[in-house]
CSV table of C-alpha atoms in Angstrom, one decimal:
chain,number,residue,atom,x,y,z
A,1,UNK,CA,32.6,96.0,37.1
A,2,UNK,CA,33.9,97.7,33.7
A,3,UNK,CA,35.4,95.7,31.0
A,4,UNK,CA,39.0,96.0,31.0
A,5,UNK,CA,38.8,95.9,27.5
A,6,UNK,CA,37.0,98.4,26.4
A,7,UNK,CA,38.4,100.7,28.8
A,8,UNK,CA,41.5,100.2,27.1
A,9,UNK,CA,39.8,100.4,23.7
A,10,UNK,CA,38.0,103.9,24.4
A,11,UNK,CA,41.6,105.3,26.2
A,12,UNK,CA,43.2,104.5,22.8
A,13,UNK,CA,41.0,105.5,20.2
A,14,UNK,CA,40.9,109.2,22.3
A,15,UNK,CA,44.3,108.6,22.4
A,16,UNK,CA,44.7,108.2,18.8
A,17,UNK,CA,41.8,110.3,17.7
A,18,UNK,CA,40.1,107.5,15.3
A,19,UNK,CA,38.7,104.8,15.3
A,20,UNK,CA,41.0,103.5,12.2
A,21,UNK,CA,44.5,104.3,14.2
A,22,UNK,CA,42.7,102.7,17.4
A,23,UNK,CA,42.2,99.3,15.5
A,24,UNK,CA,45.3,99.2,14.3
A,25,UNK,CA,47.5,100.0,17.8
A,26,UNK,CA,45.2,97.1,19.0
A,27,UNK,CA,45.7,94.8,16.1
A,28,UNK,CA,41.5,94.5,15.9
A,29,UNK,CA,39.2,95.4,13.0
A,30,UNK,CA,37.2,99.0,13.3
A,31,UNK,CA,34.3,97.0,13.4
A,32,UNK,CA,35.6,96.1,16.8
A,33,UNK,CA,36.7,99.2,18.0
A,34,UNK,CA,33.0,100.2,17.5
A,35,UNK,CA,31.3,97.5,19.4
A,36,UNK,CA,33.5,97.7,22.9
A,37,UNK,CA,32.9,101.6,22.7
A,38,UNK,CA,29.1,101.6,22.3
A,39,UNK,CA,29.1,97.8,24.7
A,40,UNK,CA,30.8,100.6,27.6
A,41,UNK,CA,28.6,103.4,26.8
A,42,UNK,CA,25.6,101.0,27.1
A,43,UNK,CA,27.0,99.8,30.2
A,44,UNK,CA,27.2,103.7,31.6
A,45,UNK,CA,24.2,105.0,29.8
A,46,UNK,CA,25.9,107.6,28.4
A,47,UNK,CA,28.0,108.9,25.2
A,48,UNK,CA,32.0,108.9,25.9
A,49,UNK,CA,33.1,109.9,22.5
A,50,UNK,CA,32.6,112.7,20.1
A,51,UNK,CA,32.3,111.2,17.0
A,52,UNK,CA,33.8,114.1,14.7
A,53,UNK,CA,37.0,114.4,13.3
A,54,UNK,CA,39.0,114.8,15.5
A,55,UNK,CA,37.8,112.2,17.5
A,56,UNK,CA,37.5,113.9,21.2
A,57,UNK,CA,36.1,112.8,24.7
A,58,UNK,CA,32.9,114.1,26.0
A,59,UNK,CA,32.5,115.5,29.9
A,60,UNK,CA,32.1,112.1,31.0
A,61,UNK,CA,34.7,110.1,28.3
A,62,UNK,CA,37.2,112.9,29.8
A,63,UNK,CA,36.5,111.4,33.3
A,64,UNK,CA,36.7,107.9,32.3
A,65,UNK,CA,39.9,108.7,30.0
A,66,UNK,CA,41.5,110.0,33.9
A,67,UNK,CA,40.4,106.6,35.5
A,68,UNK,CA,42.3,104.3,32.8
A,69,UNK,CA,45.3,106.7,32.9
A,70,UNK,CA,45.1,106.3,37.0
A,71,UNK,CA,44.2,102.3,36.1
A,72,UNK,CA,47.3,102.1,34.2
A,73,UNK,CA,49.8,103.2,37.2
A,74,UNK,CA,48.1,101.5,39.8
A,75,UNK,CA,48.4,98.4,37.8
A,76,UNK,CA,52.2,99.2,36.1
A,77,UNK,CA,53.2,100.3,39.7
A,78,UNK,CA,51.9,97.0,41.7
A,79,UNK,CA,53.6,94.6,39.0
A,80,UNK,CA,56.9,96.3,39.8
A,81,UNK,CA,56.3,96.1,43.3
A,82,UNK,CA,55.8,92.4,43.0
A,83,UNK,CA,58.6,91.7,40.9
A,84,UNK,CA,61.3,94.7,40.4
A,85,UNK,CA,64.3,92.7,40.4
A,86,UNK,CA,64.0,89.3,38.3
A,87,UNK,CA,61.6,90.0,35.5
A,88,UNK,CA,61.1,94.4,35.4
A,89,UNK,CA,57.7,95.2,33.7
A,90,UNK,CA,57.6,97.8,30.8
A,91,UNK,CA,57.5,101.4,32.2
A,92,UNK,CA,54.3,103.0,32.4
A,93,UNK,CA,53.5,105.8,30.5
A,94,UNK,CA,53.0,108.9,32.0
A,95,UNK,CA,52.4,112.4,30.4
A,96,UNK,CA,52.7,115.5,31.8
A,97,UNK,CA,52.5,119.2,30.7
A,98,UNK,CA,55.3,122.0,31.3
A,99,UNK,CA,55.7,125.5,30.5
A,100,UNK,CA,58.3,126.2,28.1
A,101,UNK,CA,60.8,128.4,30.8
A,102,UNK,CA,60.3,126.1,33.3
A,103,UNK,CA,62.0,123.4,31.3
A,104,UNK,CA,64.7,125.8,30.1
A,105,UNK,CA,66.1,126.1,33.5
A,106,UNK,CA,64.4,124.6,36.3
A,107,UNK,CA,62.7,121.5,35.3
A,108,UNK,CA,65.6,119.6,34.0
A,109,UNK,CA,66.6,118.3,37.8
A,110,UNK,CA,63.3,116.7,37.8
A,111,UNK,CA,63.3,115.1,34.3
A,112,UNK,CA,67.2,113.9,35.6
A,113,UNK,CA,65.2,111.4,37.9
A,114,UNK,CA,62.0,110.5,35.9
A,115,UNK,CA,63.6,110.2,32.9
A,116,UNK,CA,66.6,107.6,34.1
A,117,UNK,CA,63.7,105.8,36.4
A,118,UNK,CA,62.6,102.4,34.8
A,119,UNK,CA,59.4,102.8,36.0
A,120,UNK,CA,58.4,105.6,33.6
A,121,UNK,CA,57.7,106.1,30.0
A,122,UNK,CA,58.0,109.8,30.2
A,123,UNK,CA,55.9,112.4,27.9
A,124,UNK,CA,56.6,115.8,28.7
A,125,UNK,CA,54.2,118.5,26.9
A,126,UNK,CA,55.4,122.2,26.5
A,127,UNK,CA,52.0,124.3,25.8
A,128,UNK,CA,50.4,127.5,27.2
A,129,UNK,CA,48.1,127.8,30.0
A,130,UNK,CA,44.8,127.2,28.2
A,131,UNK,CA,46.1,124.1,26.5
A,132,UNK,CA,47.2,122.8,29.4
A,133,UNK,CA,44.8,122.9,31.7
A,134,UNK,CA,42.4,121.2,28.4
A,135,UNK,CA,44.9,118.1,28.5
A,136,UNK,CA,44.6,117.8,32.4
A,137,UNK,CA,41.2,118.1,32.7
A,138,UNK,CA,40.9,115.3,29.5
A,139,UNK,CA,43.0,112.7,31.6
A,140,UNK,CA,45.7,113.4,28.6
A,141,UNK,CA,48.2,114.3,31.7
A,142,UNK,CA,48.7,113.6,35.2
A,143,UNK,CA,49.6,116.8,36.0
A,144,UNK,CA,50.2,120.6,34.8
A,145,UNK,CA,52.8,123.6,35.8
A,146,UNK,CA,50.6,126.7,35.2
A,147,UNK,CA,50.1,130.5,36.3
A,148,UNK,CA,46.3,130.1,37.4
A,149,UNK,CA,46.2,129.4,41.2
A,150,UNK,CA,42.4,128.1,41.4
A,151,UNK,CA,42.4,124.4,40.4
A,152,UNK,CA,39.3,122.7,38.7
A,153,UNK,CA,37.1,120.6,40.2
A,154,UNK,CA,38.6,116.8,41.5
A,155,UNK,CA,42.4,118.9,40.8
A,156,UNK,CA,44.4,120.5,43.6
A,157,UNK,CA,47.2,123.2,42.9
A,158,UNK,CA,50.1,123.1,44.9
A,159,UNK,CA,52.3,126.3,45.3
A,160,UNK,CA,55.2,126.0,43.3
A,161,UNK,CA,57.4,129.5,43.9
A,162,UNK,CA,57.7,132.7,41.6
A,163,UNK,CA,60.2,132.4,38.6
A,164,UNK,CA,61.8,135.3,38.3
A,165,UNK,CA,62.2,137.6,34.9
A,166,UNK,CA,64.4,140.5,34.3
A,167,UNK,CA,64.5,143.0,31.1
A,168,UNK,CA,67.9,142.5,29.1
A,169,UNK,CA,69.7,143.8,26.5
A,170,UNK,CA,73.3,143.3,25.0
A,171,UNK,CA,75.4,146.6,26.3
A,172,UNK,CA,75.4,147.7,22.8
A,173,UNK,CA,72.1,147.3,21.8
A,174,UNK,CA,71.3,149.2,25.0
A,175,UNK,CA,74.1,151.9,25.0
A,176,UNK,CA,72.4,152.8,20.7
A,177,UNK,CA,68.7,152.3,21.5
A,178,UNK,CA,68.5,153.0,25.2
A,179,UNK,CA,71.3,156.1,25.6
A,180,UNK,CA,68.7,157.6,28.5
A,181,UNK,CA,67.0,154.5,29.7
A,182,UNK,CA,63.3,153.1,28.9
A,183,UNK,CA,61.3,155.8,27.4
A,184,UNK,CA,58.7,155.8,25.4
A,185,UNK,CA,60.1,157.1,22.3
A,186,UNK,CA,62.9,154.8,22.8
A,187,UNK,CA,60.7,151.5,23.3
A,188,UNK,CA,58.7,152.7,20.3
A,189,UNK,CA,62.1,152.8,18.1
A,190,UNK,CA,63.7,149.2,19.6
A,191,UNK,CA,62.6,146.1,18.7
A,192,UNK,CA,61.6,143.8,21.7
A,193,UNK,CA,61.9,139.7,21.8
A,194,UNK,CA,58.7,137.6,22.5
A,195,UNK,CA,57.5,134.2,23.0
A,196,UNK,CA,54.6,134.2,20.9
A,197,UNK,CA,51.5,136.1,20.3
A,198,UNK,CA,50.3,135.1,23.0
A,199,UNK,CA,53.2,136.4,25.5
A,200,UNK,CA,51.5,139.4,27.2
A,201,UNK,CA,54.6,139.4,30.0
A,202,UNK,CA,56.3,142.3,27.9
A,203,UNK,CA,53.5,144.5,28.3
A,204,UNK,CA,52.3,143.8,31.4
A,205,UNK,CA,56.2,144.7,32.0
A,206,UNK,CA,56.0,148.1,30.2
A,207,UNK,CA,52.5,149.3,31.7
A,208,UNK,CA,53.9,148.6,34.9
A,209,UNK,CA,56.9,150.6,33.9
A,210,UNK,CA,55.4,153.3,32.2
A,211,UNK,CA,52.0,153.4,34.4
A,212,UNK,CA,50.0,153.2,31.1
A,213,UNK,CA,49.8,150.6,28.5
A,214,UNK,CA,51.9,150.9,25.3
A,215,UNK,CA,51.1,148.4,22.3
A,216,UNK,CA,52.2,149.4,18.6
A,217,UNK,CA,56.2,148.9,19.1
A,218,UNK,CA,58.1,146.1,17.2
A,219,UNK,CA,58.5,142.6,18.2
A,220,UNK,CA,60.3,139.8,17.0
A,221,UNK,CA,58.5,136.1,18.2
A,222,UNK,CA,60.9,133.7,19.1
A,223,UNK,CA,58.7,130.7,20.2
A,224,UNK,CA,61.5,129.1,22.2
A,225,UNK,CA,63.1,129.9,25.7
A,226,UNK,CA,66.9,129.3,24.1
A,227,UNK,CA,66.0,131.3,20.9
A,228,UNK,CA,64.3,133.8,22.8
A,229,UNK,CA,67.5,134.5,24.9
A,230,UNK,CA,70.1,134.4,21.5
A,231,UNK,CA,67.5,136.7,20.2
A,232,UNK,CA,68.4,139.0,23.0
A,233,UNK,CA,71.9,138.1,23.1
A,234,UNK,CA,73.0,138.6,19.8
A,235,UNK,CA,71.5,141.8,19.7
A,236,UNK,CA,68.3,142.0,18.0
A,237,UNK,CA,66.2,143.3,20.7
A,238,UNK,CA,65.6,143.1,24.3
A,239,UNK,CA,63.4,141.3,26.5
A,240,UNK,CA,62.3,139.7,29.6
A,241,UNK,CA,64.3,136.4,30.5
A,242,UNK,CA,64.2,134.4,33.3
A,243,UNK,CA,67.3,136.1,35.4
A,244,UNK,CA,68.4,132.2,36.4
A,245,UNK,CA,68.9,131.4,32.4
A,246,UNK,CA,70.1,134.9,31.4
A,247,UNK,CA,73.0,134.7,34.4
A,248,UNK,CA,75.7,133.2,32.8
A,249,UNK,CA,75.6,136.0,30.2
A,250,UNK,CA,75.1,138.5,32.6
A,251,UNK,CA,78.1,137.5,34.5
A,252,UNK,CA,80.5,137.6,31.6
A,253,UNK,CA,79.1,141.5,30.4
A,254,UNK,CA,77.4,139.9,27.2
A,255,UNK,CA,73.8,141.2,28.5
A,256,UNK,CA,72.9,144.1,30.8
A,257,UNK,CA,69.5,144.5,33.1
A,258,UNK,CA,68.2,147.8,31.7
A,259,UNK,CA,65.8,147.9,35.2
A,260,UNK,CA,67.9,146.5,37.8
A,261,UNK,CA,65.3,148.0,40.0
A,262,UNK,CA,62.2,146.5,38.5
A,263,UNK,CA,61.4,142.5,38.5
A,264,UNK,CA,59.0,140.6,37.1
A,265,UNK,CA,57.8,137.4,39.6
A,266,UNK,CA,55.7,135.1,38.1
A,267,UNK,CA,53.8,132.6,40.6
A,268,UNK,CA,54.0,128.9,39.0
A,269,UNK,CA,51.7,125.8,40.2
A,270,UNK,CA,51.5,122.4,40.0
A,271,UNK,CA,47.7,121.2,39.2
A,272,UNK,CA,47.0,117.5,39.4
A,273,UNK,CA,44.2,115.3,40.5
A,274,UNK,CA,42.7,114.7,43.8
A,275,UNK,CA,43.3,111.7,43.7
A,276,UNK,CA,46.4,110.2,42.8
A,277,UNK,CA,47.4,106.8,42.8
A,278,UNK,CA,51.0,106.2,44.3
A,279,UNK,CA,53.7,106.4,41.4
A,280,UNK,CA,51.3,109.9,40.2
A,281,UNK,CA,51.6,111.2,43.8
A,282,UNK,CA,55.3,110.7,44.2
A,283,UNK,CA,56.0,112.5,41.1
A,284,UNK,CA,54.2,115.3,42.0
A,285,UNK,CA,56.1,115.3,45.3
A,286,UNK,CA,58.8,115.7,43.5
A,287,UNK,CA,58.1,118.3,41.0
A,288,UNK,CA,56.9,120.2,44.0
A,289,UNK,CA,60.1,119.8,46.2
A,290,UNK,CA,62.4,120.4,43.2
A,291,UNK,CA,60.5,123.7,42.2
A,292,UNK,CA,60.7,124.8,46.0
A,293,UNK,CA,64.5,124.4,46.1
A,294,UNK,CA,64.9,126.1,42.7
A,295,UNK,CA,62.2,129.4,42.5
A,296,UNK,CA,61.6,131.9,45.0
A,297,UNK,CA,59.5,132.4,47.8
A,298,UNK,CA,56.0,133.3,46.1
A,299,UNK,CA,54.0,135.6,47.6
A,300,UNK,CA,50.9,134.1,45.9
A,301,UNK,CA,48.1,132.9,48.4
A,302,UNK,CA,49.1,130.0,50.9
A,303,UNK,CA,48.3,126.1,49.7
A,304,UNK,CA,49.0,123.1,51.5
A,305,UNK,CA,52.2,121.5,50.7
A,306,UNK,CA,52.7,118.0,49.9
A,307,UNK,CA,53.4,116.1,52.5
A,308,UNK,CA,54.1,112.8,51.3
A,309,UNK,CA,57.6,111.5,51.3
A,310,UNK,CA,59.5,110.2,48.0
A,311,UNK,CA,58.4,106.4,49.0
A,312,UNK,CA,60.0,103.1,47.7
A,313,UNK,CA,57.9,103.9,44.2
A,314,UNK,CA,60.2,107.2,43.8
A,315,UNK,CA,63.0,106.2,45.3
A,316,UNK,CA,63.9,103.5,42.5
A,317,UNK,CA,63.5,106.1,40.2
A,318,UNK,CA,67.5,106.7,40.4
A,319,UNK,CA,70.4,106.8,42.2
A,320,UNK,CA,71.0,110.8,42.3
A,321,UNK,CA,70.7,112.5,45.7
A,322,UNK,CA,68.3,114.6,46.3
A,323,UNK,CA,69.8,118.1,46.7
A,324,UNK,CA,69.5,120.0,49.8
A,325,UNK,CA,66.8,122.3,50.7
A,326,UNK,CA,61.9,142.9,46.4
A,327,UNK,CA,59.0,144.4,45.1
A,328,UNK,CA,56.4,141.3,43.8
A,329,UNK,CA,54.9,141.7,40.5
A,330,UNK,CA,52.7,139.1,39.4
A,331,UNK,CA,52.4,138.9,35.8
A,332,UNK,CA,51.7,135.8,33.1
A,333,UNK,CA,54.6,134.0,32.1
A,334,UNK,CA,55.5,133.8,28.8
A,335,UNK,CA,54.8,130.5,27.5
A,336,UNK,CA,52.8,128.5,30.7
């Protein structure tokens, strides 16, 4: 049997990412910290930690770091199960990553329920696709919403739905810049609004448009989904918005679709491990039932969906009912 100590001394020291900041969390000297890590390698014959600044997990740490993390909810979700009403135990934490559009419009119903559940101590990471997937397959997070549909192995990926995006422009900036449409010339002149440098959306957007790639036009990087859209909306360029977040503008005239023809559907899924204790699997039930009600149909390939009901560990997560139940283009978000 592994030592519950030094299971819990190796989760915080990667956790930390030093041995110093480990010591202290735990109120125990380095000298400490050293011993229970090399006294649980010994016991696994093998290394768990990279011992390089930053400190990092190696293949097996990163599968030890998921069985503390799944160690933790077991045990935080059977000492509420034992005794939820007299003497409620401190939430356990759980971390999970998110792509940046996803929690600008769809995502906050589910944080409404994890966020007001006692149960939880909720970390919610917004990064790109590469990142997290690295912080799922570290144990860092329980679960991840990305674009790739092929999970790693011990993950599954559950078929979330297709977020739609749209290309928009104020009426102005579109009626100055755009007087004949999207053309060449005219995307050369104009100024477009990105994520990031890493936001290849746009021109997967205008290759598809155009039938040919286009890369040297002007771009302003907003690296935020609300920023992004008051980028657009105040007139300093156009680009491609989720249509859900950019309605309320387009309904009171403040932005125009320049394509109303042409959408962009990006597929979204939920990775997470095989095997999940309860309190990990109820959450991703609900992720994936709130993201079905929310995105569209996808017409990405089929996955099994989860069929596990929100149980007594989800329903005491809070009182709010649930809510009731073109072309595709499949492209890379901008920020997953």
């Amino acid at each position: 049997m592994l030592d519950r100590d030094q299971l819990e001394t190796f989760a915080t020291v990667i956790e930390q990412q030093s041995f110093e900041r480990a010591a202290a969390v735990l109120s125990i000297t380095r000298g400490a910290v050293s011993q229970r890590i090399k006294a649980l390698e010994e016991s696994l014959s093998t290394v768990l930690v990279v011992r390089e600044r930053p400190i990092s997990p190696t293949q097996a740490g990163e599968t030890v770091l998921r069985y503390v993390k799944a160690l933790r909810i077991l045990e935080g979700s059977v000492l509420q199960a034992l005794a939820p009403t007299p003497k409620p135990h401190a939430p356990v934490p759980i971390a999970i990553a998110v792509n940046a559009d996803s929690l600008a419009t769809w995502f906050p119903e589910v944080l409404r329920e994890l966020l007001l559940s006692p149960l939880i101590a909720l970390e919610v990471i917004a990064d790109d696709q590469d990142h997290t997937s690295a912080l799922l397959a570290r144990g860092d997070v329980i679960g991840c919403i990305s674009t790739g549909s092929k999970p790693a192995e011990g993950f599954s990926a559950e078929l979330l739905g297709a977020m739609e995006y749209r290309c928009y422009a104020t009426p102005t900036f579109a009626n100055t810049l755009f007087p004949d449409g999207l053309t060449v010339p005219s995307v050369l002149a104009a100024p477009a609004v990105l994520f990031n440098r890493k936001d290849s959306l746009h021109d997967d957007f205008l290759k598809r448009w155009f039938g040919f790639a286009i890369e040297r036009y002007a771009k302003h990087y907003l690296p935020s989904p609300v920023a992004l859209l008051e980028g657009v909306a105040m007139g300093a360029g156009y680009g491609l918005v989720p249509s859900s977040q950019a309605a309320p503008l387009v309904d009171a005239g403040q932005l125009l679709d320049l394509c109303p023809d042409e959408r962009v559907m990006v597929d979204l899924y939920w990775h997470h491990w095989d095997l999940e204790p309860p309190l990990a699997r109820d959450i991703s039930a609900l992720i994936v039932r709130v993201a079905r009600m929310n995105l569209d149909a996808s017409a990405g390939p089929e996955t099994q969906a989860v069929s596990t009901p929100i149980n007594s560990s989800v329903q005491g997560l809070n009182h709010v009912a649930a809510a009731p139940p073109g072309d595709h283009v499949q492209a890379q978000s901008h920020n997953d």
